Short mmCIF file of C-alpha atoms in Angstrom, two decimals:
data_model
loop_
_atom_site.label_atom_id
_atom_site.label_comp_id
_atom_site.label_asym_id
_atom_site.label_seq_id
_atom_site.Cartn_x
_atom_site.Cartn_y
_atom_site.Cartn_z
CA UNK A 1 -68.21 29.60 37.52
CA UNK A 2 -67.75 25.60 39.18
CA UNK A 3 -64.33 26.11 40.89
CA UNK A 4 -62.90 22.11 43.49
CA UNK A 5 -64.87 23.94 47.23
CA UNK A 6 -62.16 20.78 48.43
CA UNK A 7 -58.96 19.77 48.01
CA UNK A 8 -57.03 17.51 50.12
CA UNK A 9 -53.88 19.13 52.12
CA UNK A 10 -52.04 17.17 52.30
CA UNK A 11 -52.44 14.22 49.86
CA UNK A 12 -54.43 15.84 47.00
CA UNK A 13 -56.81 13.02 46.47
CA UNK A 14 -59.64 13.82 47.80
CA UNK A 15 -62.95 11.58 46.05
CA UNK A 16 -65.62 9.44 46.78
CA UNK A 17 -67.00 11.80 48.89
CA UNK A 18 -70.00 11.62 51.66
CA UNK A 19 -71.78 14.57 53.21
CA UNK A 20 -73.77 14.36 56.29
CA UNK A 21 -75.09 17.08 58.94
CA UNK A 22 -74.11 16.45 63.07
CA UNK A 23 -77.28 15.69 64.50
CA UNK A 24 -77.96 19.55 66.56
CA UNK A 25 -75.72 21.76 64.90
CA UNK A 26 -75.07 23.15 61.61
CA UNK A 27 -72.03 21.32 61.18
CA UNK A 28 -72.06 19.33 57.72
CA UNK A 29 -68.80 16.48 57.33
CA UNK A 30 -67.15 15.66 54.41
CA UNK A 31 -65.43 11.52 54.58
CA UNK A 32 -63.80 10.53 51.51
CA UNK A 33 -61.01 8.98 50.40
CA UNK A 34 -57.88 10.40 50.58
CA UNK A 35 -55.37 8.80 47.82
CA UNK A 36 -51.92 9.10 48.06
CA UNK A 37 -51.03 10.75 44.38
CA UNK A 38 -47.24 10.85 45.38
CA UNK A 39 -46.94 7.12 46.28
CA UNK A 40 -44.43 5.42 45.92
CA UNK A 41 -44.77 1.57 43.86
CA UNK A 42 -46.23 -0.04 41.33
CA UNK A 43 -49.14 -0.11 39.18
CA UNK A 44 -52.47 0.68 41.24
CA UNK A 45 -50.51 1.10 45.36
CA UNK A 46 -51.43 4.83 45.19
CA UNK A 47 -54.64 3.80 44.98
CA UNK A 48 -54.43 1.58 48.13
CA UNK A 49 -53.31 2.45 51.46
CA UNK A 50 -56.03 5.00 51.64
CA UNK A 51 -57.31 6.55 54.98
CA UNK A 52 -60.57 8.68 55.85
CA UNK A 53 -60.51 11.95 54.81
CA UNK A 54 -62.63 14.32 57.24
CA UNK A 55 -63.74 18.52 55.82
CA UNK A 56 -66.09 20.10 57.78
CA UNK A 57 -68.01 22.98 56.53
CA UNK A 58 -70.20 25.72 59.29
CA UNK A 59 -71.21 27.39 56.64
CA UNK A 60 -73.37 25.38 54.57
CA UNK A 61 -70.90 24.51 52.30
CA UNK A 62 -69.92 27.95 51.33
CA UNK A 63 -66.21 26.93 53.07
CA UNK A 64 -64.37 23.54 53.91
CA UNK A 65 -62.02 22.91 56.70
CA UNK A 66 -59.91 19.88 56.59
CA UNK A 67 -60.19 17.72 60.47
CA UNK A 68 -57.51 15.11 59.28
CA UNK A 69 -57.99 10.86 58.81
CA UNK A 70 -59.99 9.16 61.13
CA UNK A 71 -58.91 6.75 63.02
CA UNK A 72 -59.80 3.53 64.83
CA UNK A 73 -61.02 2.33 61.69
CA UNK A 74 -58.35 -1.07 60.82
CA UNK A 75 -59.89 -4.87 61.53
CA UNK A 76 -58.40 -6.94 64.74
CA UNK A 77 -54.96 -8.05 63.52
CA UNK A 78 -53.75 -5.81 60.86
CA UNK A 79 -52.30 -3.72 60.63
CA UNK A 80 -52.73 -0.49 62.38
CA UNK A 81 -52.59 2.63 59.32
CA UNK A 82 -51.29 0.21 57.02
CA UNK A 83 -54.53 -0.92 55.44
CA UNK A 84 -57.06 0.47 53.06
CA UNK A 85 -60.13 2.58 53.51
CA UNK A 86 -62.70 3.46 50.27
CA UNK A 87 -65.86 4.79 49.92
CA UNK A 88 -67.63 5.51 53.32
CA UNK A 89 -71.03 5.95 53.24
CA UNK A 90 -72.31 7.87 56.22
CA UNK A 91 -75.56 8.31 58.45
CA UNK A 92 -77.44 9.08 61.60
CA UNK A 93 -80.65 5.78 61.62
CA UNK A 94 -82.36 4.50 64.33
CA UNK A 95 -80.75 7.39 67.10
CA UNK A 96 -76.72 7.12 66.01
CA UNK A 97 -74.48 6.67 62.93
CA UNK A 98 -73.67 4.29 60.54
CA UNK A 99 -70.65 3.68 58.41
CA UNK A 100 -70.80 1.10 56.05
CA UNK A 101 -66.41 1.20 54.65
CA UNK A 102 -64.83 -0.39 51.55
CA UNK A 103 -61.98 -2.27 52.92
CA UNK A 104 -59.36 -3.87 52.52
CA UNK A 105 -56.55 -5.31 54.10
CA UNK A 106 -53.01 -4.04 53.51
CA UNK A 107 -51.54 -1.85 50.38
CA UNK A 108 -51.85 -4.22 47.11
CA UNK A 109 -50.61 -2.94 44.05
CA UNK A 110 -53.46 -3.96 41.90
CA UNK A 111 -56.99 -5.25 42.02
CA UNK A 112 -57.60 -8.51 41.00
CA UNK A 113 -57.42 -10.90 42.99
CA UNK A 114 -58.43 -9.08 46.39
CA UNK A 115 -60.63 -9.86 48.99
CA UNK A 116 -62.91 -6.66 50.10
CA UNK A 117 -65.71 -6.24 52.25
CA UNK A 118 -68.64 -3.66 53.37
CA UNK A 119 -68.20 -3.43 57.00
CA UNK A 120 -70.30 -1.62 60.16
CA UNK A 121 -69.24 0.78 62.32
CA UNK A 122 -71.48 3.04 64.32
CA UNK A 123 -70.96 6.12 66.61
CA UNK A 124 -72.48 8.85 68.83
CA UNK A 125 -70.45 11.08 66.84
CA UNK A 126 -69.33 10.73 64.08
CA UNK A 127 -65.75 11.83 65.49
CA UNK A 128 -65.14 7.66 67.20
CA UNK A 129 -66.46 4.52 65.79
CA UNK A 130 -67.40 1.17 67.00
CA UNK A 131 -67.10 -1.78 64.36
CA UNK A 132 -69.57 -4.23 63.94
CA UNK A 133 -68.01 -6.34 61.76
CA UNK A 134 -67.87 -7.27 57.23
CA UNK A 135 -71.55 -7.37 55.83
CA UNK A 136 -71.89 -11.35 54.10
CA UNK A 137 -73.47 -10.00 50.26
CA UNK A 138 -73.55 -12.08 47.20
CA UNK A 139 -69.36 -12.13 46.98
CA UNK A 140 -65.09 -11.39 48.27
CA UNK A 141 -65.16 -8.33 46.72
CA UNK A 142 -67.37 -5.88 46.86
CA UNK A 143 -67.61 -2.26 47.38
CA UNK A 144 -69.35 1.37 46.85
CA UNK A 145 -72.11 0.92 50.07
CA UNK A 146 -74.77 3.53 49.48
CA UNK A 147 -78.29 2.81 52.27
CA UNK A 148 -81.35 4.51 51.91
CA UNK A 149 -84.80 3.36 54.04
CA UNK A 150 -87.44 2.78 51.05
CA UNK A 151 -91.43 2.70 51.26
CA UNK A 152 -92.14 -1.05 50.99
CA UNK A 153 -90.03 -0.02 55.14
CA UNK A 154 -86.85 -2.08 54.59
CA UNK A 155 -83.55 -0.30 54.48
CA UNK A 156 -81.64 -1.49 51.90
CA UNK A 157 -78.54 -1.08 50.93
CA UNK A 158 -77.00 -1.04 46.71
CA UNK A 159 -73.44 -1.63 46.08
CA UNK A 160 -70.32 -2.47 43.85
CA UNK A 161 -70.33 -6.00 42.75
CA UNK A 162 -66.16 -6.58 41.31
CA UNK A 163 -66.79 -10.94 40.43
CA UNK A 164 -70.70 -9.85 38.63
CA UNK A 165 -69.15 -7.98 35.94
CA UNK A 166 -68.59 -4.21 38.00
CA UNK A 167 -72.71 -4.11 38.86
CA UNK A 168 -75.18 -3.03 40.59
CA UNK A 169 -76.89 -5.53 43.32
CA UNK A 170 -78.82 -4.54 46.51
CA UNK A 171 -79.30 -6.41 49.47
CA UNK A 172 -82.30 -5.05 52.79
CA UNK A 173 -82.58 -4.87 56.26
CA UNK A 174 -85.28 -3.88 59.37
CA UNK A 175 -82.47 -2.72 61.92
CA UNK A 176 -79.06 -2.41 59.94
CA UNK A 177 -77.43 -5.19 61.15
CA UNK A 178 -78.75 -8.58 59.61
CA UNK A 179 -79.12 -8.21 55.75
CA UNK A 180 -80.10 -10.14 52.95
CA UNK A 181 -78.90 -10.55 49.80
CA UNK A 182 -81.52 -9.87 47.70
CA UNK A 183 -79.65 -9.39 44.08
CA UNK A 184 -78.92 -7.35 40.99
CA UNK A 185 -80.43 -4.63 40.59
CA UNK A 186 -78.69 -2.84 37.22
CA UNK A 187 -76.20 -5.23 34.98
CA UNK A 188 -72.47 -4.75 34.91
CA UNK A 189 -70.17 -6.64 32.15
CA UNK A 190 -70.68 -8.39 29.59
CA UNK A 191 -74.52 -7.15 30.08
CA UNK A 192 -74.98 -3.98 30.36
CA UNK A 193 -72.58 -1.72 31.47
CA UNK A 194 -70.44 -2.28 33.84
CA UNK A 195 -70.43 1.08 36.68
CA UNK A 196 -69.84 1.82 40.35
CA UNK A 197 -70.59 4.18 43.54
CA UNK A 198 -74.01 3.89 43.39
CA UNK A 199 -76.33 6.83 45.10
CA UNK A 200 -79.63 6.80 46.03
CA UNK A 201 -82.07 9.76 47.12
CA UNK A 202 -85.72 11.25 46.42
CA UNK A 203 -86.72 14.33 44.90
CA UNK A 204 -88.90 15.45 42.80
CA UNK A 205 -91.32 12.35 43.69
CA UNK A 206 -90.03 9.49 42.24
CA UNK A 207 -86.59 8.11 43.03
CA UNK A 208 -82.84 8.04 41.43
CA UNK A 209 -80.32 6.19 41.27
CA UNK A 210 -77.26 7.56 40.05
CA UNK A 211 -74.08 4.44 39.57
CA UNK A 212 -70.22 6.30 38.42
CA UNK A 213 -70.08 5.11 34.54
CA UNK A 214 -66.13 6.27 34.55
CA UNK A 215 -67.67 8.83 32.04
CA UNK A 216 -70.39 10.03 34.31
CA UNK A 217 -73.23 9.39 36.55
CA UNK A 218 -75.72 6.74 34.66
CA UNK A 219 -79.32 8.32 35.86
CA UNK A 220 -82.02 6.18 36.67
CA UNK A 221 -85.35 6.64 38.00
CA UNK A 222 -88.15 4.33 40.19
CA UNK A 223 -91.99 4.90 42.03
CA UNK A 224 -90.50 2.39 44.61
CA UNK A 225 -87.08 2.27 45.04
CA UNK A 226 -86.51 -1.37 43.75
CA UNK A 227 -87.92 -1.28 39.63
CA UNK A 228 -86.01 1.33 38.34
CA UNK A 229 -85.42 2.88 34.49
CA UNK A 230 -82.69 4.25 32.85
CA UNK A 231 -82.78 7.69 31.91
CA UNK A 232 -79.88 8.36 30.80
CA UNK A 233 -76.53 10.12 31.37
CA UNK A 234 -75.13 13.40 33.40
CA UNK A 235 -72.10 15.09 34.15
CA UNK A 236 -70.21 13.98 30.90
CA UNK A 237 -70.14 17.59 29.77
CA UNK A 238 -67.10 20.05 30.85
CA UNK A 239 -67.57 22.35 33.24
CA UNK A 240 -67.38 26.21 33.48
CA UNK A 241 -64.29 26.27 35.61
CA UNK A 242 -60.64 25.16 34.42
CA UNK A 243 -60.58 22.76 37.44
CA UNK A 244 -63.93 21.29 36.41
CA UNK A 245 -63.69 19.98 32.89
CA UNK A 246 -62.98 16.98 33.64
CA UNK A 247 -65.27 13.70 34.00
CA UNK A 248 -68.23 13.89 36.88
CA UNK A 249 -66.53 10.85 39.48
CA UNK A 250 -68.05 8.78 42.77
CA UNK A 251 -70.75 11.30 44.09
CA UNK A 252 -72.71 11.78 46.38
CA UNK A 253 -76.66 13.32 46.88
CA UNK A 254 -78.12 15.23 50.11
CA UNK A 255 -81.49 16.02 49.00
CA UNK A 256 -84.01 19.00 50.19
CA UNK A 257 -87.95 19.49 48.78
CA UNK A 258 -87.02 21.28 45.90
CA UNK A 259 -83.08 20.88 44.92
CA UNK A 260 -80.72 18.13 45.89
CA UNK A 261 -76.77 19.26 45.95
CA UNK A 262 -75.00 16.37 44.29
CA UNK A 263 -70.98 16.13 45.59
CA UNK A 264 -68.78 14.46 43.33
CA UNK A 265 -64.80 14.67 42.21
CA UNK A 266 -62.36 15.46 39.41
CA UNK A 267 -58.71 15.17 38.07
CA UNK A 268 -57.99 18.15 37.05
CA UNK A 269 -55.12 17.65 34.93
CA UNK A 270 -55.94 14.42 33.35
CA UNK A 271 -56.63 13.76 30.04
CA UNK A 272 -59.01 11.21 30.58
CA UNK A 273 -61.10 10.88 27.28
CA UNK A 274 -56.69 10.22 25.65
CA UNK A 275 -55.79 9.40 28.09
CA UNK A 276 -58.40 6.15 29.03
CA UNK A 277 -55.69 3.51 30.42
CA UNK A 278 -55.49 5.61 33.73
CA UNK A 279 -53.78 8.47 35.18
CA UNK A 280 -50.17 8.61 34.22
CA UNK A 281 -48.20 10.77 36.19
CA UNK A 282 -48.55 12.47 39.92
CA UNK A 283 -50.40 15.27 38.74
CA UNK A 284 -52.92 13.90 36.35
CA UNK A 285 -53.38 11.26 40.13
CA UNK A 286 -54.44 14.08 41.39
CA UNK A 287 -58.44 15.48 42.61
CA UNK A 288 -60.75 17.72 43.08
CA UNK A 289 -64.42 17.62 45.21
CA UNK A 290 -67.16 20.47 43.80
CA UNK A 291 -70.52 20.49 44.50
CA UNK A 292 -73.48 20.84 42.02
CA UNK A 293 -76.99 20.89 41.95
CA UNK A 294 -79.97 18.91 40.97
CA UNK A 295 -83.95 19.22 40.41
CA UNK A 296 -86.85 17.48 38.31
CA UNK A 297 -88.12 19.09 35.30
CA UNK A 298 -91.11 16.78 34.14
CA UNK A 299 -89.71 14.41 35.76
CA UNK A 300 -86.02 14.54 34.44
CA UNK A 301 -84.16 14.74 36.92
CA UNK A 302 -81.83 18.35 35.03
CA UNK A 303 -77.95 19.41 36.83
CA UNK A 304 -76.55 22.69 37.05
CA UNK A 305 -72.90 22.15 37.11
CA UNK A 306 -70.75 25.63 37.10
CA UNK A 307 -72.24 26.50 41.01
CA UNK A 308 -70.31 28.88 42.29
CA UNK A 309 -67.59 27.19 44.70
CA UNK A 310 -68.20 29.35 47.83
CA UNK A 311 -71.58 29.25 47.72
CA UNK A 312 -73.52 27.22 50.83
CA UNK A 313 -76.40 25.43 49.31
CA UNK A 314 -76.94 22.64 52.06
CA UNK A 315 -79.92 23.61 54.30
#
């Protein structure tokens, strides 16, 4: 139960998954941050220099097959293959696919003082991407975009602003190309819990915003996708499978009529409760992608973690 559904066969560092259906087919594509657990270098070199990995399923998510890494995402003037790609958000909208990628020039060994941008790409087929450019947001240290069309008719982007205490901010757009910063949505340090990886979806008559608090996913509920009320925490208790005993990290949600699928990653070999400073070795850095099921019961988001790996939940 709750065994991994996918591990990157090259670097074994799959993280921050996002799952999207290729229009007109039964193909589900998983894009993910392809961390490098074995990379040499000081401090956090191994987290940087990551390309975006790609896996595919044609059986509703029952099995996933590695398809390599996504090319053509480096900025003009930056050395190809020598940059950092994090946490892609991929959606289909307005007749094409859109990717909102967290981008860092080069391979830093630390994260302090390093510029991060959210960069927009478009594609007709999800295989070849055209760079539109970085989006001007609330600071020069923004990552982890989530984009969703809200009931007011606007597209809204939620993201992490590391310059504002690792809080969640939002920006809105009429067309996905021109964005206006709206302000802070969820407080970070020192006024609240720092967090990252916002994800918004609709299920059971409500809108839901989850964020990675590094000890599970903080859950927030809304009637309009604008004003949010905290509900609690999910993914803080271990799953049954030996490889799913750790905290649920940076998740994506694919929602259907009566349930949703939560895709998340864990560090199966990191004793994160006693080694809070970070993974101490290569084994602890390795990651696995899992799936869970979400339902709404009496207005409460319920997380079912122990889902067999070979069960396809994608309709």
